[in-house]
Structures are given as structure tokens and as C-alpha cells.
CSV table of C-alpha atoms in Angstrom, one decimal:
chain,number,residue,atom,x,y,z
A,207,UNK,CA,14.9,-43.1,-3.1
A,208,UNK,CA,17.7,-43.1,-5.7
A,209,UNK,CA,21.2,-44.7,-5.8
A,210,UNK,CA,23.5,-41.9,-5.7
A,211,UNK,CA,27.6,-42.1,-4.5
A,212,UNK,CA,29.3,-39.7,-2.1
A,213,UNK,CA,30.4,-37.8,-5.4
A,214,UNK,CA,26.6,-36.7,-6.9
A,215,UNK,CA,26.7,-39.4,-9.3
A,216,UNK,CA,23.0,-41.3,-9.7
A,217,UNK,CA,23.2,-44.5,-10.8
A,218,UNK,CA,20.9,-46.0,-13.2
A,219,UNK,CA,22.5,-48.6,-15.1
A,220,UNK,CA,23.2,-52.4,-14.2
A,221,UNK,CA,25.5,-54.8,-15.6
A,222,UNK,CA,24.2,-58.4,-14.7
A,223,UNK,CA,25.9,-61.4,-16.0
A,224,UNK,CA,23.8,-64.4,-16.6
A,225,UNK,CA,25.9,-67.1,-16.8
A,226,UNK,CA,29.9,-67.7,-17.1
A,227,UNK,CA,29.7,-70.2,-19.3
A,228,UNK,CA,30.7,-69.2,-23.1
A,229,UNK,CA,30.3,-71.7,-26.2
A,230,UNK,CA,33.8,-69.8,-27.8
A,231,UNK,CA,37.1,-69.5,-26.4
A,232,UNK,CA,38.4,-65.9,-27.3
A,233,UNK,CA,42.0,-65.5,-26.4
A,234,UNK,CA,41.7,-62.2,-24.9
A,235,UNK,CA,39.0,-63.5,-22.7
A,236,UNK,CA,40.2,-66.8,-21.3
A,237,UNK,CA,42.6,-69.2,-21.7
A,238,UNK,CA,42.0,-72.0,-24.8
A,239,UNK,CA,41.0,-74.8,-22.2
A,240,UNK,CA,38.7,-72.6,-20.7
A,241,UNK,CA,38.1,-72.0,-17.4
A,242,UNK,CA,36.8,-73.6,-14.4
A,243,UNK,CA,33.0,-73.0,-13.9
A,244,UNK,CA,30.6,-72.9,-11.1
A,245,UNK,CA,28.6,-75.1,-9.7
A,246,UNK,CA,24.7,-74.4,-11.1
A,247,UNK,CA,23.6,-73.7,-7.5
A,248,UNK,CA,26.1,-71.3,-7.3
A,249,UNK,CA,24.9,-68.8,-10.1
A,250,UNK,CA,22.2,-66.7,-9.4
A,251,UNK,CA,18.8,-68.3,-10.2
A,252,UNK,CA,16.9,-65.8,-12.6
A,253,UNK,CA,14.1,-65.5,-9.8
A,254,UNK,CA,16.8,-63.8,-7.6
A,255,UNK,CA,18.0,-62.0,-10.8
A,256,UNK,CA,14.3,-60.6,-11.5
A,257,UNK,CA,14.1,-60.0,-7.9
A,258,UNK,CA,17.7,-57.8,-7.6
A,259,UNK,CA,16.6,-56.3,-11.1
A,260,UNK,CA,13.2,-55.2,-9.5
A,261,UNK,CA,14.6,-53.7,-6.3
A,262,UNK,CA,17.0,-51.9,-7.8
A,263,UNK,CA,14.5,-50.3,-10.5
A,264,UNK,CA,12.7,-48.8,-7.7
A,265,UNK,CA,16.1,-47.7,-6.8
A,266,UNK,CA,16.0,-45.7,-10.0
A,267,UNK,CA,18.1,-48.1,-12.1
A,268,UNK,CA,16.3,-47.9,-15.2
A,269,UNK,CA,18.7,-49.6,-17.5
A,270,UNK,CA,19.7,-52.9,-17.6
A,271,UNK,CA,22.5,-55.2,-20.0
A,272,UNK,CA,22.3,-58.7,-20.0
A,273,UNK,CA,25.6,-59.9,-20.5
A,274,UNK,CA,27.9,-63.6,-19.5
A,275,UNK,CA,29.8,-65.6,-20.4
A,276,UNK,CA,27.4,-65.5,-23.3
A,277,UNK,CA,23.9,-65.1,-21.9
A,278,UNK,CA,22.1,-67.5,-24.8
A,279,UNK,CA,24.2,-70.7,-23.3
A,280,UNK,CA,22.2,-70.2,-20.5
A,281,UNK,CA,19.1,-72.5,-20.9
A,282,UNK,CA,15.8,-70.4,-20.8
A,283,UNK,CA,17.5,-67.5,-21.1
A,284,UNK,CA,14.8,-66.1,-23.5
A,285,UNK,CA,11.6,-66.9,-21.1
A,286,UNK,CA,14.0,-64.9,-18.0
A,287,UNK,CA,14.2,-62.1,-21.0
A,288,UNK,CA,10.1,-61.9,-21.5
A,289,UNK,CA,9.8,-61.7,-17.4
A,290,UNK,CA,12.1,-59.1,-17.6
A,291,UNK,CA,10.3,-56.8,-20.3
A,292,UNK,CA,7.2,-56.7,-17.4
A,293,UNK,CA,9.1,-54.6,-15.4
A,294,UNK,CA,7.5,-51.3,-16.3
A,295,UNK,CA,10.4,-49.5,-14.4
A,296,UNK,CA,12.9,-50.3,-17.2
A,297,UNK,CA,13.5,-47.9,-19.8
A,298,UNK,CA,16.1,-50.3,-21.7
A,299,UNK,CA,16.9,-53.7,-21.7
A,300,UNK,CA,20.1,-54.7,-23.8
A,301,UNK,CA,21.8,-57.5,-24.5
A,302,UNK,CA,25.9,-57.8,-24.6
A,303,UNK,CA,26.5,-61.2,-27.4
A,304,UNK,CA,28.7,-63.4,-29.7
A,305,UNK,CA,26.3,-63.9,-32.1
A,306,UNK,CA,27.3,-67.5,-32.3
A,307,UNK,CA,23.3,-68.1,-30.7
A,308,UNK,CA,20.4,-65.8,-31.3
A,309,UNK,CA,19.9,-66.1,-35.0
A,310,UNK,CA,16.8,-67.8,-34.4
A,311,UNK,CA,15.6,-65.3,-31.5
A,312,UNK,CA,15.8,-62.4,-32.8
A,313,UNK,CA,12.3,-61.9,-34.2
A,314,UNK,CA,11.4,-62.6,-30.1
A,315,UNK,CA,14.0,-59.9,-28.7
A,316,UNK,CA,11.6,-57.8,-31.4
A,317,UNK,CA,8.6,-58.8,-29.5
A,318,UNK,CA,9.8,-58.1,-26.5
A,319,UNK,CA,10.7,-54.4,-27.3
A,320,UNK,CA,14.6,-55.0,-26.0
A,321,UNK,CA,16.6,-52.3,-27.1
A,322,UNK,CA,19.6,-52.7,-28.6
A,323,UNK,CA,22.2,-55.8,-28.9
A,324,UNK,CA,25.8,-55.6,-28.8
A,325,UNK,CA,27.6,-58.2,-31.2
A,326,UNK,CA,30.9,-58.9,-30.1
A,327,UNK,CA,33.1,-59.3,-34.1
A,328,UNK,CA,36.8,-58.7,-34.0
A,329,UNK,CA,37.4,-59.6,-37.8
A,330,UNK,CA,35.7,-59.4,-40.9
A,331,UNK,CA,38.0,-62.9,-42.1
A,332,UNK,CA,36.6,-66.3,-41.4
A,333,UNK,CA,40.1,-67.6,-40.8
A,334,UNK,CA,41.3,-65.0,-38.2
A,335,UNK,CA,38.1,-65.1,-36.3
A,336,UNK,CA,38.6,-68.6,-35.6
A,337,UNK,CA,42.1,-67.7,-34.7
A,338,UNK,CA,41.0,-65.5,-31.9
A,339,UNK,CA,37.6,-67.3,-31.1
A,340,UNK,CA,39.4,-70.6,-31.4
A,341,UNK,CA,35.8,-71.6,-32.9
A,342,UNK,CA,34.8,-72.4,-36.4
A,343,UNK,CA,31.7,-70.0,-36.4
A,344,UNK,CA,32.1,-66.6,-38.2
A,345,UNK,CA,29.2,-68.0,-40.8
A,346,UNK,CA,26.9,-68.3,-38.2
A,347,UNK,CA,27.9,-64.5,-36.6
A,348,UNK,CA,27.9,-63.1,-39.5
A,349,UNK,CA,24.2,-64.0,-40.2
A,350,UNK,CA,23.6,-62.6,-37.1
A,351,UNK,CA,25.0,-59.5,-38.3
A,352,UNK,CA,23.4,-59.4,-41.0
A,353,UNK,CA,19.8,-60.1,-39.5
A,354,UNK,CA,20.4,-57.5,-36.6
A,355,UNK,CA,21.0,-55.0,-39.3
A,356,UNK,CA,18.2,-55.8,-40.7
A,357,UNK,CA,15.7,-55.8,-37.5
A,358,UNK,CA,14.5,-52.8,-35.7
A,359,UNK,CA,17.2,-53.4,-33.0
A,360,UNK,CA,19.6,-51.0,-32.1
A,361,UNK,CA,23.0,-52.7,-33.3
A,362,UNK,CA,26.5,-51.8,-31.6
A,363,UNK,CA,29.3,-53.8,-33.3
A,364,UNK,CA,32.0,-54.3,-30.7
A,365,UNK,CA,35.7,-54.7,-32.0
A,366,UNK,CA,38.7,-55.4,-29.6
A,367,UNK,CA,41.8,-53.7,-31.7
A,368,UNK,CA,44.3,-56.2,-31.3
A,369,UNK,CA,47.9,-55.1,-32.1
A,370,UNK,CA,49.5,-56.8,-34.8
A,371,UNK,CA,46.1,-59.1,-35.7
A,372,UNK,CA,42.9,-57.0,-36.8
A,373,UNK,CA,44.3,-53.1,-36.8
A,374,UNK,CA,44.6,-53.4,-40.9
A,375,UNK,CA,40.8,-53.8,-40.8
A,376,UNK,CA,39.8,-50.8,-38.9
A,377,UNK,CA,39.1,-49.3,-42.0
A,378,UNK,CA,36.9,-51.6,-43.1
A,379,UNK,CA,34.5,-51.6,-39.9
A,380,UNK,CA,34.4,-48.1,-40.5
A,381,UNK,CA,33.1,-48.4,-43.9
A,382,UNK,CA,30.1,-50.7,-42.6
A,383,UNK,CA,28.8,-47.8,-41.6
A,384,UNK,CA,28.8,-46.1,-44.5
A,385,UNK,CA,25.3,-47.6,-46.0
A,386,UNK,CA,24.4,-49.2,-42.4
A,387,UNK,CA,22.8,-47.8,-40.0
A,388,UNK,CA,24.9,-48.7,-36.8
A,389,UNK,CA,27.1,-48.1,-34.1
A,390,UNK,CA,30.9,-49.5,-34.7
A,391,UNK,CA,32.8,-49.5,-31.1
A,392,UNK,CA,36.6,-50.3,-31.1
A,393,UNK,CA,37.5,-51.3,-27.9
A,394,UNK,CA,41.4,-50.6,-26.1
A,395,UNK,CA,42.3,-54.0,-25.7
A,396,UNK,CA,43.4,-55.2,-21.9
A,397,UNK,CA,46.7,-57.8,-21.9
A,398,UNK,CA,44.8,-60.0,-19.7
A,399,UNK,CA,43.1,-63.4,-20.8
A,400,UNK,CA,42.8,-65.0,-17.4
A,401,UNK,CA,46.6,-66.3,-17.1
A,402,UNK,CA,47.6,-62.9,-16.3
A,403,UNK,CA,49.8,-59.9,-18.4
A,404,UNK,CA,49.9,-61.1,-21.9
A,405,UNK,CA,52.3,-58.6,-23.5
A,406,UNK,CA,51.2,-56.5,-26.3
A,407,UNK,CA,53.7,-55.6,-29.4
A,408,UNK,CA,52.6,-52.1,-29.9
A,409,UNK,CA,49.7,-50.3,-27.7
A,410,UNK,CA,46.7,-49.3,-30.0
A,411,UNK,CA,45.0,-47.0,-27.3
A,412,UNK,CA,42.6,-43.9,-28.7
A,413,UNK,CA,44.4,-41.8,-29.7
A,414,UNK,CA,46.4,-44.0,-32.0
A,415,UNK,CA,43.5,-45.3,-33.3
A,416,UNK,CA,41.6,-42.1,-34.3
A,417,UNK,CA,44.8,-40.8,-35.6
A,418,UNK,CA,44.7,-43.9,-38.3
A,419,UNK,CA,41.4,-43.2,-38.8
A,420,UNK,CA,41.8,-39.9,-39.4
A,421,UNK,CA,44.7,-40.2,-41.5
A,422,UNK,CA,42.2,-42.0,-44.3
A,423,UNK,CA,39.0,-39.7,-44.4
A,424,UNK,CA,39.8,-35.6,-44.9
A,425,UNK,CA,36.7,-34.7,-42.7
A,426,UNK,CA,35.8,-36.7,-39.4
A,427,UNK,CA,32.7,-35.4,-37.7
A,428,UNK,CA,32.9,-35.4,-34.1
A,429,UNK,CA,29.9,-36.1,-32.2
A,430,UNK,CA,28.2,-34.6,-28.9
A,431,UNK,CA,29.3,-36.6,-26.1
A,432,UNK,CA,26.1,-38.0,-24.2
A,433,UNK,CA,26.7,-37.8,-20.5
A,434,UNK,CA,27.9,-41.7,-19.1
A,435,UNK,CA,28.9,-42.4,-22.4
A,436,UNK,CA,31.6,-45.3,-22.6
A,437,UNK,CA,32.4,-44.3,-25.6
A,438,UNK,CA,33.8,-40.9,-27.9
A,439,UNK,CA,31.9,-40.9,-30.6
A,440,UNK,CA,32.6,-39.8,-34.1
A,441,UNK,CA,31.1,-40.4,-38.0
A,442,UNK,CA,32.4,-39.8,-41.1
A,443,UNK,CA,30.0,-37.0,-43.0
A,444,UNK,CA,27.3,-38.4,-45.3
A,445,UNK,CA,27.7,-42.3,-43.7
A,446,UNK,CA,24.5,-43.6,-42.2
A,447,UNK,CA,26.0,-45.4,-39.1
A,448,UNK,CA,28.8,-43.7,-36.3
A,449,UNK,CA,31.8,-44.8,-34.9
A,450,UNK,CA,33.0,-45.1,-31.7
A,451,UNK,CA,36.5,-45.7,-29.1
A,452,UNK,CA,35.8,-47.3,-25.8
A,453,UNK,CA,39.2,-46.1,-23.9
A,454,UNK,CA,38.9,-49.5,-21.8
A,455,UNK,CA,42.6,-49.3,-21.2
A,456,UNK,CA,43.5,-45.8,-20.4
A,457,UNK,CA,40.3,-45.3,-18.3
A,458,UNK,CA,39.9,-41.6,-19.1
A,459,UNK,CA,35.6,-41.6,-18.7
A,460,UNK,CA,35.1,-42.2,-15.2
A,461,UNK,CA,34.1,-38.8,-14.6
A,462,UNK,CA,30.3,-39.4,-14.7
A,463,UNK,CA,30.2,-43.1,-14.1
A,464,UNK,CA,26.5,-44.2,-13.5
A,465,UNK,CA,26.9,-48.2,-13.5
A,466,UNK,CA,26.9,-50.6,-11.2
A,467,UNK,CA,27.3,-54.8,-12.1
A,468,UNK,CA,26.6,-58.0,-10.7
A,469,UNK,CA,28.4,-61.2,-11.3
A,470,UNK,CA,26.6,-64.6,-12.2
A,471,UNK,CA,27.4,-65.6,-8.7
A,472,UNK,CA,25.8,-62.9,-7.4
A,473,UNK,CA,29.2,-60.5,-6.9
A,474,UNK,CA,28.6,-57.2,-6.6
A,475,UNK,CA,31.0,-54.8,-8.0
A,476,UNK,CA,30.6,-50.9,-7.7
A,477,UNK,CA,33.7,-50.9,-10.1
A,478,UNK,CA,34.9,-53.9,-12.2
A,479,UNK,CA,38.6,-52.8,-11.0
A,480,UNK,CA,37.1,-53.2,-7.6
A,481,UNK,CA,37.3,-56.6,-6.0
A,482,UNK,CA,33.5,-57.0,-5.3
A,483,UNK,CA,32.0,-55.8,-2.3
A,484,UNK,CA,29.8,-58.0,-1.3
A,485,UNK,CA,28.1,-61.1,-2.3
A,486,UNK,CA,24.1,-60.3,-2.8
A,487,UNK,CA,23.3,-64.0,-3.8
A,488,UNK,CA,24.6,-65.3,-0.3
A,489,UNK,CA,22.0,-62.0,1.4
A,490,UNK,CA,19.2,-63.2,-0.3
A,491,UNK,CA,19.5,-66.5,0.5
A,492,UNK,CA,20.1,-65.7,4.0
A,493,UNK,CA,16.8,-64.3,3.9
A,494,UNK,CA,17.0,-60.8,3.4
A,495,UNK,CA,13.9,-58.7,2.6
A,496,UNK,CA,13.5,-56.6,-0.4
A,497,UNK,CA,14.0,-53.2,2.4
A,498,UNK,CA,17.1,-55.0,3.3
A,499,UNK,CA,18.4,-55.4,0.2
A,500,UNK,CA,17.5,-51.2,-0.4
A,501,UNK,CA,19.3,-50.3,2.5
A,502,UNK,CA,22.4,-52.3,1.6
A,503,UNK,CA,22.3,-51.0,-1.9
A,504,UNK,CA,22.0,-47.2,-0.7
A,505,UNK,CA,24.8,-47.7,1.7
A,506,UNK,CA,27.2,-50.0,-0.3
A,507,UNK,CA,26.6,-47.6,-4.2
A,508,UNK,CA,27.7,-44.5,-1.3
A,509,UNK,CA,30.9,-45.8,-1.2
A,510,UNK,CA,31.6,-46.0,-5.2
A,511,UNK,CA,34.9,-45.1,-5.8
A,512,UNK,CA,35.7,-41.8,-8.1
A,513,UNK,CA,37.3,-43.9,-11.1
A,514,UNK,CA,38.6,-47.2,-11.7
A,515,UNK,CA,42.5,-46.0,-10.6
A,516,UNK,CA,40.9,-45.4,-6.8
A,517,UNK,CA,39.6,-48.8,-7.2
A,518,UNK,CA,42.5,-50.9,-8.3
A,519,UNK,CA,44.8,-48.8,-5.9
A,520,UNK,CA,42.0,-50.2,-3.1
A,521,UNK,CA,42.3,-54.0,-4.0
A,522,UNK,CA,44.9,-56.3,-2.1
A,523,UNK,CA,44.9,-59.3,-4.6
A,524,UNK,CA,46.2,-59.3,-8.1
A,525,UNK,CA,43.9,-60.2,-11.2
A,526,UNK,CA,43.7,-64.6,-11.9
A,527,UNK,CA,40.5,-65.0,-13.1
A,528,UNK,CA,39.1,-64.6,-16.9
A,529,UNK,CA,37.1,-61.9,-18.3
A,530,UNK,CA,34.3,-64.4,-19.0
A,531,UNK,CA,33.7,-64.8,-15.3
A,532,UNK,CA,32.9,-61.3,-14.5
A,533,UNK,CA,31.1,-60.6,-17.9
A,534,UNK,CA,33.0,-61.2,-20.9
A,535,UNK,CA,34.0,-58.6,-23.4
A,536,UNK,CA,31.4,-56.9,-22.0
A,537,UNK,CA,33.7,-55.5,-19.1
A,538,UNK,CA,35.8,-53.6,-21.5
A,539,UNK,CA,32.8,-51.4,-22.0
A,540,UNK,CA,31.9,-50.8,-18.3
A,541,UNK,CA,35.7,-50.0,-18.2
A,542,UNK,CA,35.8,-50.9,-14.5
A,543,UNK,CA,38.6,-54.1,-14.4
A,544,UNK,CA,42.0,-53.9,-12.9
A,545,UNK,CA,45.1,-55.3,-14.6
A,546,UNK,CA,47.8,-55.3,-11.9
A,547,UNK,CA,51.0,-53.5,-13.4
């Protein structure tokens, strides 16, 4: 059996938060107090994640990311990783981060074959990343960096473009790839940081930001687009590393969507502009068996909506809660959330 919708898509990838609990404060995430978390009992316990994870891979979801909140506040978060890597039906485990955390794991995430981490690094300035973090930490991330460049991981540097703030260093991520053999990822930013619209002085969407790009190198190479991509990929000729746009915004690579996610509380979302459509933790704990949980799976990924415009239209409650609740900066990549205009 495989997970395919009503429109020939297969789906093979999962988005699972962990946790939404996060040890920083970013503004276009949450609001600087924070938000109000759920009860322990209330998150998924990582015997029901390794249970949905294992269902679903005999579903043909072959690819997992492991995202939060940030997934390393979660305690034994490491041990749920190694359980994880026995399940021979994954191709790909991933891991969606700060960076604030995993300095000291990432020798183990070697050991456990996981593929490839996303760091989450909006600003190559101590004092502005505390700005938007509202945490004194870029030393620590920027080890991080510097280590996951430096192990056989698969490194994808996420950067929100934030009008007004962080555009004047575009330039500058791109050059990290120059001698560095990564992935840079600028990301549309969302107004939306769990208060509702924050309004945005001047919209950096893709095609302004390839433009500026473009504007400072006479030759950028464009790159094959992999089907299911999130992302248009480009790289500037003779540079080791690539760079990438994640239209998060502007939604425009729907077309082939193969993902599916799961909150921490056990929401599961076809779309992240969906609402949810239903709550797996509460099946399982009703006592559903693992052919129930198939059977609800086939019939609910059937009804996947075509793009993330079908599934705002189809929601009938505007946006309150933070990004961190639903997966963090992590959901700008899945490009699936709704911001009600």
C-alpha cells in the first residue's frame, strides 16, 4: 500500500514535531514571553511517535524530519533518535535546529547515519541575532556551524530574510558557500509571530531576492529542480556549496507536494495552511490498531488538498497560535501555514 492523494501525488515525507517547547524566543516565531505550552501528557510520547513513524513507513513514507519547538529541549531526544535509525524502512532521517543544543551530539547524529541537519541562522552579527532570538547565544550557534561543516552531515543553513534587518547580509551567506560545501536557504518570511499580522516595510519575496543576488555576481548558475523540492536552487560557478529560495510566502511549489506533518500533540495536518484533520494521539490512545491507523491514513492523505490556497480557503478560524507550536521555522519550509489576509 502507498499514501497517494486524489491528485497522483505519493507521499513519502513526514514532518513530526517533537516538542513545542524552544530554549530561544525568535520574533517571527512567537511572541517574547513565549507561549503557553502543553501539558507533558498531552505531547505525543516517542513510543507513539516510533509507532506513527513505523506505520507510516510501511505506508511508503520513507523520509522523516525531526523538527519542534527545538527537538534537543526535549529530554532524551537523542536515545528516541538511535530507536529511530532501526527502522530499516527509512531512507532519511533529518533534523530541523537552532543550533543553540547539539554541539556536543553531533559526533552521535554521525553514528547514527542521520542525514542532514538544518541550522536555523538569520545573521552573521552577534548583536542582531540576539535581537531577533532575544537570546544571548550566537557563540554557541556558530560553533555549531562550524562543527556541522566540518562533519559528514549534510548542512542546510536556513535564513528568514527579514525586511529592513538581515537583507544587507544576503551577500554574505552566499559567500559561505564559496569554500563550503553547503546548502544556503533563504526563506520568504511570514508576518505572523503568534499575535497575528505583523506588518512588513518592504516584501522580500523571490524574486526580489534573486534579483539582488543577481545584481552582484555576472553569472548565476541555475540548478535542476528535483521533484518536491521546497526550494529553487541556484550556485554561483566555481563555489563549492549552492543556494537556495524557499518561496514560503508566495506558495508557488505546491505542484508536486509529497509531505505530510504531525504536531507534538499528535495534530495531523495534510497542509500546514490546513487546520489539522484529525488528532492521531487521541486514536491511539483510544486503542486503535496499527491496520486502523493504515486505513485512516489512506483515507484522510486522499483528501490532501491541491496547494496551500485550497487549504486556507477551507479553514473557518483565523491564525492565533505561534509557529513554534506547529514546528517552528521549520514550517516555512513545508510551506503549508495560513496567514489570514
Amino acid at each position: 500500500m502507498q499514501l497517494t492523494d486524489k491528485f497522483g501525488r505519493k507521499i513519502s515525507y513526514l514532518r513530526l514535531a517533537v516538542t513545542d517547547r524552544c530554549n530561544l524566543r525568535c520574533q517571527y516565531c512567537m511572541p517574547a514571553h513565549g507561549i503557553d505550552i502543553v501539558d507533558r501528557k498531552e505531547l505525543l510520547s516517542y513510543k507513539e511517535m516510533y509507532r506513527i513513524t513505523r506505520v507510516l513507513s510501511e505506508l511508503g513514507v520513507n523520509k522523516v524530519r525531526l523538527t519542534g519547538g527545538e527537538p534537543f529541549v526535549r529530554r532524551d531526544f537523542v536515545k528516541f533518535l538511535e530507536s529511530l535509525s532501526f527502522n530499516d524502512k527509512l531512507k532519511e532521517i533529518n533534523i530541523t535546529t537552532n543550533g543553540a543544543l547539539i554541539s556536543n551530539h553531533i559526533e552521535k547524529l554521525e553514528e547514527l547515519n542521520i542525514n542532514a541537519v538544518n541550522l536555523s541562522m538569520d545573521t552573521l552579527q552577534r548583536e542582531k541575532f540576539a535581537q531577533i532570538t532575544r537570546r544571548d547565544v550566537f557563540v554557541n550557534v556558530y560553533d555549531t556551524f562550524e562543527k556541522l561543516v566540518e562533519s559528514n552531515l549534510k548542512l542546510k543553513l536556513n535564513i528568514v530574510v527579514q525586511s529592513g534587518f538581515n537583507t544587507d547580509e544576503i551577500i554574505d551567506f552566499v559567500e559561505l558557500s564559496k569554500d563550503k560545501n553547503i546548502a544556503i536557504r533563504f526563506i520568504e518570511e511570514m508576518p505572523f509571530n503568534g499575535k497575528g499580522q505583523r506588518k512588513i516595510d518592504e516584501e522580500w519575496n523571490f524574486n526580489k531576492i534573486i534579483n539582488h543576488i543577481k545584481n552582484q555576481y555576472s553569472v548565476v548558475e541555475t540548478l535542476q529542480q528535483k521533484k518536491s523540492s521546497t526550494s529553487k536552487n541556484f550556485k554561483i560557478p566555481g563555489y563549492l556549496g549552492t543556494f537556495g529560495i524557499i518561496p514560503a510566502f508566495t506558495r508557488t511549489i505546491c505542484g508536486d507536494c509529497n509531505r505530510i506533518r504531525i504536531t507534538a500533540t499528535g495534530m495531523f495536518k495534510n497542509c500546514l495552511f490546513d487546520g489539522g484533520v484529525f488528532n492521531v494521539r487521541d486514536f491511539i490512545r483510544n486503542g486503535a490498531s496499527d491496520n486502523d491507523l493504515k486505513a485512516l491514513f489512506i483515507k484522510t492523505v486522499h483528501k490532501k488538498p491541491e496547494n496551500g490556497f485550497v487549504a486556507e480557503a477551507s479553514r473557518d478560524n483565523d491564525v492565533s497560535e505561534s509557529m513554534s507550536t506547529i514546528g517552528g521555522l521549520s514550517l516555512f519550509i513545508d510551506m503549508k501555514f495560513v496567514i489570514k489576509h
